[in-house]
Amino acid sequence: MYVQNEWHLGKVIEVEKHYPGNYGAPGVPRSKKRKRTPEDIARQNLTNKNKRVQRLILANFKEGDWHLILKYRPGQRPEVFDEAKQHLKQFVSDMRKAYKAAGVPFKYIAVTERGKRGQALHHHLVIEDIATDQVNTVKLVKKFWPGTEAFVDLYEDGDYKKLAEYIVKKETKEDGTWATYTRSRNLITPKPIRKVINRKRWSMDPKPKKGYYIVKDSVVNGFNPVTEYPYQHYTMKLIDPGGDTS
């Protein structure tokens, strides 16, 4: 018996398979299990956080939305994190009000970082791209943050793994305050569909659901370093007629 969790995230389905700790895995004696070290816990917490942000992006944003970089003009750069944080808060407030006036919810994920070698503070955001008679995202961004040119198209093969890792990586302790990522409260928080499979083992070469393909190099067959139980992760993506399925 093993557990299969599926996250349905727009055009993407993430699948994770593992053996429950109180049941065990075929061929693995319970004596193999060891106590988790602080390093194990820290590593797992980081992995979980990366995945949590990645799933937030997948569930709430799409290809064509923006990874936005808000930089400061020379002479206007804040020196301390708290000042930069207030600037970001004001920008989000202005955008939210403009969207609300048009009857559109404003959704975002944001993190503030300092450039390499202690350089200028700036902000990274993931936001929707909306272009209607009532709301035009690009025009509003340039209105509330003049001079913005860094609009990076969300694509990255549609899984946003690197972007999620980048956002989490930029969390740090700045000016005595934890500079963590923030998000709008109206984001969908993905929950897994949990299934208990009454089989001893899963196939090492999983097959996709009808209408999907398995993303190249996404299949991971590994072993938990603490329990030594096997696990499997992979990602399926909806087939785009005429598109690449590599």
mmCIF file with all atom_site columns, C-alpha atoms in Angstrom, residues 30-209:
data_model
loop_
_atom_site.group_PDB
_atom_site.id
_atom_site.type_symbol
_atom_site.label_atom_id
_atom_site.label_alt_id
_atom_site.label_comp_id
_atom_site.label_asym_id
_atom_site.label_entity_id
_atom_site.label_seq_id
_atom_site.pdbx_PDB_ins_code
_atom_site.Cartn_x
_atom_site.Cartn_y
_atom_site.Cartn_z
_atom_site.occupancy
_atom_site.B_iso_or_equiv
_atom_site.pdbx_formal_charge
_atom_site.auth_seq_id
_atom_site.auth_comp_id
_atom_site.auth_asym_id
_atom_site.auth_atom_id
_atom_site.pdbx_PDB_model_num
ATOM 1   C CA . ARG A 1 30  ? 11.952  -0.785 10.048  1.00 0.00 ? 30  ARG A CA 1
ATOM 2   C CA . SER A 1 31  ? 15.379  -0.821 11.711  1.00 0.00 ? 31  SER A CA 1
ATOM 3   C CA . LYS A 1 32  ? 16.683  1.242  8.789   1.00 0.00 ? 32  LYS A CA 1
ATOM 4   C CA . LYS A 1 33  ? 14.700  4.271  9.908   1.00 0.00 ? 33  LYS A CA 1
ATOM 5   C CA . ARG A 1 34  ? 16.767  6.902  11.761  1.00 0.00 ? 34  ARG A CA 1
ATOM 6   C CA . LYS A 1 35  ? 16.031  10.080 13.663  1.00 0.00 ? 35  LYS A CA 1
ATOM 7   C CA . ARG A 1 36  ? 15.943  13.265 11.558  1.00 0.00 ? 36  ARG A CA 1
ATOM 8   C CA . THR A 1 37  ? 18.847  15.669 12.081  1.00 0.00 ? 37  THR A CA 1
ATOM 9   C CA . PRO A 1 38  ? 18.469  19.477 12.121  1.00 0.00 ? 38  PRO A CA 1
ATOM 10  C CA . GLU A 1 39  ? 20.067  19.451 8.658   1.00 0.00 ? 39  GLU A CA 1
ATOM 11  C CA . ASP A 1 40  ? 17.422  16.982 7.426   1.00 0.00 ? 40  ASP A CA 1
ATOM 12  C CA . ILE A 1 41  ? 14.650  19.195 8.798   1.00 0.00 ? 41  ILE A CA 1
ATOM 13  C CA . ALA A 1 42  ? 16.117  22.396 7.288   1.00 0.00 ? 42  ALA A CA 1
ATOM 14  C CA . ARG A 1 43  ? 16.572  20.715 3.904   1.00 0.00 ? 43  ARG A CA 1
ATOM 15  C CA . GLN A 1 44  ? 13.012  19.387 3.893   1.00 0.00 ? 44  GLN A CA 1
ATOM 16  C CA . ASN A 1 45  ? 11.569  22.721 5.021   1.00 0.00 ? 45  ASN A CA 1
ATOM 17  C CA . LEU A 1 46  ? 13.336  24.482 2.138   1.00 0.00 ? 46  LEU A CA 1
ATOM 18  C CA . THR A 1 47  ? 12.101  21.894 -0.370  1.00 0.00 ? 47  THR A CA 1
ATOM 19  C CA . ASN A 1 48  ? 8.550   22.220 0.941   1.00 0.00 ? 48  ASN A CA 1
ATOM 20  C CA . LYS A 1 49  ? 8.668   26.022 0.754   1.00 0.00 ? 49  LYS A CA 1
ATOM 21  C CA . ASN A 1 50  ? 9.991   25.970 -2.815  1.00 0.00 ? 50  ASN A CA 1
ATOM 22  C CA . LYS A 1 51  ? 7.187   23.652 -3.834  1.00 0.00 ? 51  LYS A CA 1
ATOM 23  C CA . ARG A 1 52  ? 4.574   25.718 -1.993  1.00 0.00 ? 52  ARG A CA 1
ATOM 24  C CA . VAL A 1 53  ? 5.562   28.886 -3.880  1.00 0.00 ? 53  VAL A CA 1
ATOM 25  C CA . GLN A 1 54  ? 5.804   27.013 -7.177  1.00 0.00 ? 54  GLN A CA 1
ATOM 26  C CA . ARG A 1 55  ? 2.279   25.643 -6.713  1.00 0.00 ? 55  ARG A CA 1
ATOM 27  C CA . LEU A 1 56  ? 0.963   29.091 -5.786  1.00 0.00 ? 56  LEU A CA 1
ATOM 28  C CA . ILE A 1 57  ? 2.317   30.434 -9.078  1.00 0.00 ? 57  ILE A CA 1
ATOM 29  C CA . LEU A 1 58  ? 0.933   27.516 -11.096 1.00 0.00 ? 58  LEU A CA 1
ATOM 30  C CA . ALA A 1 59  ? -2.507  27.714 -9.485  1.00 0.00 ? 59  ALA A CA 1
ATOM 31  C CA . ASN A 1 60  ? -2.923  31.482 -9.805  1.00 0.00 ? 60  ASN A CA 1
ATOM 32  C CA . PHE A 1 61  ? -0.903  32.688 -12.789 1.00 0.00 ? 61  PHE A CA 1
ATOM 33  C CA . LYS A 1 62  ? -0.399  31.618 -16.382 1.00 0.00 ? 62  LYS A CA 1
ATOM 34  C CA . GLU A 1 63  ? 1.956   31.938 -19.316 1.00 0.00 ? 63  GLU A CA 1
ATOM 35  C CA . GLY A 1 64  ? 1.882   35.559 -20.457 1.00 0.00 ? 64  GLY A CA 1
ATOM 36  C CA . ASP A 1 65  ? 1.604   37.007 -16.952 1.00 0.00 ? 65  ASP A CA 1
ATOM 37  C CA . TRP A 1 66  ? 4.519   38.997 -15.563 1.00 0.00 ? 66  TRP A CA 1
ATOM 38  C CA . HIS A 1 67  ? 7.575   38.512 -13.416 1.00 0.00 ? 67  HIS A CA 1
ATOM 39  C CA . LEU A 1 68  ? 7.968   42.197 -12.620 1.00 0.00 ? 68  LEU A CA 1
ATOM 40  C CA . ILE A 1 69  ? 11.190  43.810 -11.354 1.00 0.00 ? 69  ILE A CA 1
ATOM 41  C CA . LEU A 1 70  ? 10.757  47.195 -9.668  1.00 0.00 ? 70  LEU A CA 1
ATOM 42  C CA . LYS A 1 71  ? 14.022  49.107 -9.521  1.00 0.00 ? 71  LYS A CA 1
ATOM 43  C CA . TYR A 1 72  ? 14.839  52.569 -8.182  1.00 0.00 ? 72  TYR A CA 1
ATOM 44  C CA . ARG A 1 73  ? 16.226  55.506 -10.067 1.00 0.00 ? 73  ARG A CA 1
ATOM 45  C CA . PRO A 1 74  ? 19.630  56.821 -8.941  1.00 0.00 ? 74  PRO A CA 1
ATOM 46  C CA . GLY A 1 75  ? 19.196  59.208 -6.051  1.00 0.00 ? 75  GLY A CA 1
ATOM 47  C CA . GLN A 1 76  ? 15.899  57.573 -4.980  1.00 0.00 ? 76  GLN A CA 1
ATOM 48  C CA . ARG A 1 77  ? 17.279  54.283 -3.691  1.00 0.00 ? 77  ARG A CA 1
ATOM 49  C CA . PRO A 1 78  ? 16.441  53.441 -0.076  1.00 0.00 ? 78  PRO A CA 1
ATOM 50  C CA . GLU A 1 79  ? 19.263  52.329 2.163   1.00 0.00 ? 79  GLU A CA 1
ATOM 51  C CA . VAL A 1 80  ? 17.258  50.227 4.611   1.00 0.00 ? 80  VAL A CA 1
ATOM 52  C CA . PHE A 1 81  ? 14.854  47.369 4.074   1.00 0.00 ? 81  PHE A CA 1
ATOM 53  C CA . ASP A 1 82  ? 11.972  48.873 6.077   1.00 0.00 ? 82  ASP A CA 1
ATOM 54  C CA . GLU A 1 83  ? 11.875  51.912 3.780   1.00 0.00 ? 83  GLU A CA 1
ATOM 55  C CA . ALA A 1 84  ? 11.861  49.705 0.667   1.00 0.00 ? 84  ALA A CA 1
ATOM 56  C CA . LYS A 1 85  ? 9.127   47.567 2.215   1.00 0.00 ? 85  LYS A CA 1
ATOM 57  C CA . GLN A 1 86  ? 6.928   50.652 2.656   1.00 0.00 ? 86  GLN A CA 1
ATOM 58  C CA . HIS A 1 87  ? 7.454   51.559 -0.999  1.00 0.00 ? 87  HIS A CA 1
ATOM 59  C CA . LEU A 1 88  ? 6.343   48.082 -2.056  1.00 0.00 ? 88  LEU A CA 1
ATOM 60  C CA . LYS A 1 89  ? 3.337   48.275 0.260   1.00 0.00 ? 89  LYS A CA 1
ATOM 61  C CA . GLN A 1 90  ? 2.277   51.590 -1.319  1.00 0.00 ? 90  GLN A CA 1
ATOM 62  C CA . PHE A 1 91  ? 2.690   50.193 -4.848  1.00 0.00 ? 91  PHE A CA 1
ATOM 63  C CA . VAL A 1 92  ? 0.541   47.163 -4.012  1.00 0.00 ? 92  VAL A CA 1
ATOM 64  C CA . SER A 1 93  ? -2.088  49.413 -2.417  1.00 0.00 ? 93  SER A CA 1
ATOM 65  C CA . ASP A 1 94  ? -2.239  51.659 -5.503  1.00 0.00 ? 94  ASP A CA 1
ATOM 66  C CA . MET A 1 95  ? -2.546  48.681 -7.853  1.00 0.00 ? 95  MET A CA 1
ATOM 67  C CA . ARG A 1 96  ? -5.212  47.049 -5.690  1.00 0.00 ? 96  ARG A CA 1
ATOM 68  C CA . LYS A 1 97  ? -7.324  50.231 -5.624  1.00 0.00 ? 97  LYS A CA 1
ATOM 69  C CA . ALA A 1 98  ? -7.100  50.639 -9.408  1.00 0.00 ? 98  ALA A CA 1
ATOM 70  C CA . TYR A 1 99  ? -8.089  47.016 -9.963  1.00 0.00 ? 99  TYR A CA 1
ATOM 71  C CA . LYS A 1 100 ? -10.917 47.221 -7.420  1.00 0.00 ? 100 LYS A CA 1
ATOM 72  C CA . ALA A 1 101 ? -12.362 50.289 -9.149  1.00 0.00 ? 101 ALA A CA 1
ATOM 73  C CA . ALA A 1 102 ? -12.610 48.159 -12.304 1.00 0.00 ? 102 ALA A CA 1
ATOM 74  C CA . GLY A 1 103 ? -14.093 45.202 -10.436 1.00 0.00 ? 103 GLY A CA 1
ATOM 75  C CA . VAL A 1 104 ? -10.969 43.058 -10.925 1.00 0.00 ? 104 VAL A CA 1
ATOM 76  C CA . PRO A 1 105 ? -9.063  41.320 -8.073  1.00 0.00 ? 105 PRO A CA 1
ATOM 77  C CA . PHE A 1 106 ? -5.354  42.130 -7.828  1.00 0.00 ? 106 PHE A CA 1
ATOM 78  C CA . LYS A 1 107 ? -3.204  39.051 -7.204  1.00 0.00 ? 107 LYS A CA 1
ATOM 79  C CA . TYR A 1 108 ? 0.517   39.059 -6.499  1.00 0.00 ? 108 TYR A CA 1
ATOM 80  C CA . ILE A 1 109 ? 3.525   37.320 -4.955  1.00 0.00 ? 109 ILE A CA 1
ATOM 81  C CA . ALA A 1 110 ? 6.414   39.636 -4.011  1.00 0.00 ? 110 ALA A CA 1
ATOM 82  C CA . VAL A 1 111 ? 9.859   39.646 -2.446  1.00 0.00 ? 111 VAL A CA 1
ATOM 83  C CA . THR A 1 112 ? 12.335  42.463 -1.786  1.00 0.00 ? 112 THR A CA 1
ATOM 84  C CA . GLU A 1 113 ? 16.039  41.812 -2.298  1.00 0.00 ? 113 GLU A CA 1
ATOM 85  C CA . ARG A 1 114 ? 19.342  43.606 -2.193  1.00 0.00 ? 114 ARG A CA 1
ATOM 86  C CA . GLY A 1 115 ? 21.557  43.256 -5.238  1.00 0.00 ? 115 GLY A CA 1
ATOM 87  C CA . LYS A 1 116 ? 24.853  41.419 -5.312  1.00 0.00 ? 116 LYS A CA 1
ATOM 88  C CA . ARG A 1 117 ? 27.579  42.624 -2.964  1.00 0.00 ? 117 ARG A CA 1
ATOM 89  C CA . GLY A 1 118 ? 25.178  44.796 -0.973  1.00 0.00 ? 118 GLY A CA 1
ATOM 90  C CA . GLN A 1 119 ? 23.913  46.860 -3.887  1.00 0.00 ? 119 GLN A CA 1
ATOM 91  C CA . ALA A 1 120 ? 20.569  48.624 -4.266  1.00 0.00 ? 120 ALA A CA 1
ATOM 92  C CA . LEU A 1 121 ? 17.352  47.229 -2.885  1.00 0.00 ? 121 LEU A CA 1
ATOM 93  C CA . HIS A 1 122 ? 14.655  46.338 -5.417  1.00 0.00 ? 122 HIS A CA 1
ATOM 94  C CA . HIS A 1 123 ? 11.488  44.230 -5.666  1.00 0.00 ? 123 HIS A CA 1
ATOM 95  C CA . HIS A 1 124 ? 10.357  41.148 -7.580  1.00 0.00 ? 124 HIS A CA 1
ATOM 96  C CA . LEU A 1 125 ? 6.646   40.477 -8.143  1.00 0.00 ? 125 LEU A CA 1
ATOM 97  C CA . VAL A 1 126 ? 4.542   37.932 -9.972  1.00 0.00 ? 126 VAL A CA 1
ATOM 98  C CA . ILE A 1 127 ? 1.335   39.575 -11.216 1.00 0.00 ? 127 ILE A CA 1
ATOM 99  C CA . GLU A 1 128 ? -1.380  38.938 -13.777 1.00 0.00 ? 128 GLU A CA 1
ATOM 100 C CA . ASP A 1 129 ? -1.291  40.650 -17.156 1.00 0.00 ? 129 ASP A CA 1
ATOM 101 C CA . ILE A 1 130 ? -4.674  42.241 -17.817 1.00 0.00 ? 130 ILE A CA 1
ATOM 102 C CA . ALA A 1 131 ? -5.375  44.461 -20.824 1.00 0.00 ? 131 ALA A CA 1
ATOM 103 C CA . THR A 1 132 ? -8.997  45.626 -21.032 1.00 0.00 ? 132 THR A CA 1
ATOM 104 C CA . ASP A 1 133 ? -10.799 48.947 -21.361 1.00 0.00 ? 133 ASP A CA 1
ATOM 105 C CA . GLN A 1 134 ? -11.004 49.039 -17.541 1.00 0.00 ? 134 GLN A CA 1
ATOM 106 C CA . VAL A 1 135 ? -7.558  47.703 -16.551 1.00 0.00 ? 135 VAL A CA 1
ATOM 107 C CA . ASN A 1 136 ? -4.195  47.723 -18.312 1.00 0.00 ? 136 ASN A CA 1
ATOM 108 C CA . THR A 1 137 ? -1.524  46.187 -16.104 1.00 0.00 ? 137 THR A CA 1
ATOM 109 C CA . VAL A 1 138 ? 1.502   47.584 -17.932 1.00 0.00 ? 138 VAL A CA 1
ATOM 110 C CA . LYS A 1 139 ? 0.149   51.151 -17.946 1.00 0.00 ? 139 LYS A CA 1
ATOM 111 C CA . LEU A 1 140 ? -0.778  50.952 -14.257 1.00 0.00 ? 140 LEU A CA 1
ATOM 112 C CA . VAL A 1 141 ? 2.660   49.630 -13.278 1.00 0.00 ? 141 VAL A CA 1
ATOM 113 C CA . LYS A 1 142 ? 4.358   52.465 -15.152 1.00 0.00 ? 142 LYS A CA 1
ATOM 114 C CA . LYS A 1 143 ? 1.978   54.963 -13.543 1.00 0.00 ? 143 LYS A CA 1
ATOM 115 C CA . PHE A 1 144 ? 2.604   53.805 -9.977  1.00 0.00 ? 144 PHE A CA 1
ATOM 116 C CA . TRP A 1 145 ? 6.303   52.925 -10.462 1.00 0.00 ? 145 TRP A CA 1
ATOM 117 C CA . PRO A 1 146 ? 7.584   55.342 -13.143 1.00 0.00 ? 146 PRO A CA 1
ATOM 118 C CA . GLY A 1 147 ? 10.418  54.137 -15.335 1.00 0.00 ? 147 GLY A CA 1
ATOM 119 C CA . THR A 1 148 ? 9.666   50.433 -15.001 1.00 0.00 ? 148 THR A CA 1
ATOM 120 C CA . GLU A 1 149 ? 10.959  48.462 -17.973 1.00 0.00 ? 149 GLU A CA 1
ATOM 121 C CA . ALA A 1 150 ? 11.639  45.005 -16.512 1.00 0.00 ? 150 ALA A CA 1
ATOM 122 C CA . PHE A 1 151 ? 8.556   43.008 -17.498 1.00 0.00 ? 151 PHE A CA 1
ATOM 123 C CA . VAL A 1 152 ? 9.655   39.376 -17.798 1.00 0.00 ? 152 VAL A CA 1
ATOM 124 C CA . ASP A 1 153 ? 7.167   37.093 -19.538 1.00 0.00 ? 153 ASP A CA 1
ATOM 125 C CA . LEU A 1 154 ? 6.124   34.120 -17.385 1.00 0.00 ? 154 LEU A CA 1
ATOM 126 C CA . TYR A 1 155 ? 6.990   30.993 -19.315 1.00 0.00 ? 155 TYR A CA 1
ATOM 127 C CA . GLU A 1 156 ? 9.935   28.924 -18.115 1.00 0.00 ? 156 GLU A CA 1
ATOM 128 C CA . ASP A 1 157 ? 8.445   25.779 -19.685 1.00 0.00 ? 157 ASP A CA 1
ATOM 129 C CA . GLY A 1 158 ? 5.278   26.412 -17.700 1.00 0.00 ? 158 GLY A CA 1
ATOM 130 C CA . ASP A 1 159 ? 6.412   24.960 -14.358 1.00 0.00 ? 159 ASP A CA 1
ATOM 131 C CA . TYR A 1 160 ? 8.070   28.038 -12.722 1.00 0.00 ? 160 TYR A CA 1
ATOM 132 C CA . LYS A 1 161 ? 10.347  25.885 -10.585 1.00 0.00 ? 161 LYS A CA 1
ATOM 133 C CA . LYS A 1 162 ? 13.360  28.184 -11.002 1.00 0.00 ? 162 LYS A CA 1
ATOM 134 C CA . LEU A 1 163 ? 11.279  31.297 -10.310 1.00 0.00 ? 163 LEU A CA 1
ATOM 135 C CA . ALA A 1 164 ? 9.870   29.790 -7.101  1.00 0.00 ? 164 ALA A CA 1
ATOM 136 C CA . GLU A 1 165 ? 13.373  28.810 -5.940  1.00 0.00 ? 165 GLU A CA 1
ATOM 137 C CA . TYR A 1 166 ? 14.599  32.328 -6.710  1.00 0.00 ? 166 TYR A CA 1
ATOM 138 C CA . ILE A 1 167 ? 11.818  33.954 -4.670  1.00 0.00 ? 167 ILE A CA 1
ATOM 139 C CA . VAL A 1 168 ? 12.491  31.715 -1.660  1.00 0.00 ? 168 VAL A CA 1
ATOM 140 C CA . LYS A 1 169 ? 16.264  32.086 -2.024  1.00 0.00 ? 169 LYS A CA 1
ATOM 141 C CA . LYS A 1 170 ? 15.949  35.874 -1.727  1.00 0.00 ? 170 LYS A CA 1
ATOM 142 C CA . GLU A 1 171 ? 14.467  35.585 1.751   1.00 0.00 ? 171 GLU A CA 1
ATOM 143 C CA . THR A 1 172 ? 17.034  36.839 4.204   1.00 0.00 ? 172 THR A CA 1
ATOM 144 C CA . LYS A 1 173 ? 17.492  38.717 7.468   1.00 0.00 ? 173 LYS A CA 1
ATOM 145 C CA . GLU A 1 174 ? 17.746  42.411 6.664   1.00 0.00 ? 174 GLU A CA 1
ATOM 146 C CA . ASP A 1 175 ? 17.985  45.252 9.194   1.00 0.00 ? 175 ASP A CA 1
ATOM 147 C CA . GLY A 1 176 ? 16.973  42.838 11.962  1.00 0.00 ? 176 GLY A CA 1
ATOM 148 C CA . THR A 1 177 ? 13.778  41.905 10.074  1.00 0.00 ? 177 THR A CA 1
ATOM 149 C CA . TRP A 1 178 ? 13.100  38.753 8.111   1.00 0.00 ? 178 TRP A CA 1
ATOM 150 C CA . ALA A 1 179 ? 12.722  39.792 4.472   1.00 0.00 ? 179 ALA A CA 1
ATOM 151 C CA . THR A 1 180 ? 10.291  37.079 3.441   1.00 0.00 ? 180 THR A CA 1
ATOM 152 C CA . TYR A 1 181 ? 8.079   36.842 0.399   1.00 0.00 ? 181 TYR A CA 1
ATOM 153 C CA . THR A 1 182 ? 4.560   38.225 0.668   1.00 0.00 ? 182 THR A CA 1
ATOM 154 C CA . ARG A 1 183 ? 1.391   37.339 -1.241  1.00 0.00 ? 183 ARG A CA 1
ATOM 155 C CA . SER A 1 184 ? -2.133  38.592 -1.685  1.00 0.00 ? 184 SER A CA 1
ATOM 156 C CA . ARG A 1 185 ? -4.711  36.828 0.466   1.00 0.00 ? 185 ARG A CA 1
ATOM 157 C CA . ASN A 1 186 ? -6.952  36.119 -2.526  1.00 0.00 ? 186 ASN A CA 1
ATOM 158 C CA . LEU A 1 187 ? -4.613  33.527 -4.028  1.00 0.00 ? 187 LEU A CA 1
ATOM 159 C CA . ILE A 1 188 ? -5.842  29.963 -4.424  1.00 0.00 ? 188 ILE A CA 1
ATOM 160 C CA . THR A 1 189 ? -3.895  27.719 -2.026  1.00 0.00 ? 189 THR A CA 1
ATOM 161 C CA . PRO A 1 190 ? -3.593  24.343 -3.767  1.00 0.00 ? 190 PRO A CA 1
ATOM 162 C CA . LYS A 1 191 ? -4.557  21.225 -1.824  1.00 0.00 ? 191 LYS A CA 1
ATOM 163 C CA . PRO A 1 192 ? -3.608  17.703 -2.934  1.00 0.00 ? 192 PRO A CA 1
ATOM 164 C CA . ILE A 1 193 ? -6.033  14.984 -3.927  1.00 0.00 ? 193 ILE A CA 1
ATOM 165 C CA . ARG A 1 194 ? -4.931  12.059 -1.762  1.00 0.00 ? 194 ARG A CA 1
ATOM 166 C CA . LYS A 1 195 ? -5.381  8.467  -2.857  1.00 0.00 ? 195 LYS A CA 1
ATOM 167 C CA . VAL A 1 196 ? -4.403  5.262  -1.055  1.00 0.00 ? 196 VAL A CA 1
ATOM 168 C CA . ILE A 1 197 ? -3.284  2.705  -3.642  1.00 0.00 ? 197 ILE A CA 1
ATOM 169 C CA . ASN A 1 198 ? -3.566  -0.923 -2.586  1.00 0.00 ? 198 ASN A CA 1
ATOM 170 C CA . ARG A 1 199 ? -0.493  -2.134 -4.424  1.00 0.00 ? 199 ARG A CA 1
ATOM 171 C CA . LYS A 1 200 ? 2.950   -2.976 -3.117  1.00 0.00 ? 200 LYS A CA 1
ATOM 172 C CA . ARG A 1 201 ? 4.880   -0.950 -5.707  1.00 0.00 ? 201 ARG A CA 1
ATOM 173 C CA . TRP A 1 202 ? 4.446   1.652  -8.397  1.00 0.00 ? 202 TRP A CA 1
ATOM 174 C CA . SER A 1 203 ? 5.874   1.577  -11.904 1.00 0.00 ? 203 SER A CA 1
ATOM 175 C CA . MET A 1 204 ? 9.312   3.170  -12.221 1.00 0.00 ? 204 MET A CA 1
ATOM 176 C CA . ASP A 1 205 ? 8.193   4.467  -15.628 1.00 0.00 ? 205 ASP A CA 1
ATOM 177 C CA . PRO A 1 206 ? 4.821   6.180  -14.962 1.00 0.00 ? 206 PRO A CA 1
ATOM 178 C CA . LYS A 1 207 ? 2.265   6.719  -17.693 1.00 0.00 ? 207 LYS A CA 1
ATOM 179 C CA . PRO A 1 208 ? 0.437   10.046 -18.147 1.00 0.00 ? 208 PRO A CA 1
ATOM 180 C CA . LYS A 1 209 ? -3.292  10.594 -17.905 1.00 0.00 ? 209 LYS A CA 1
#
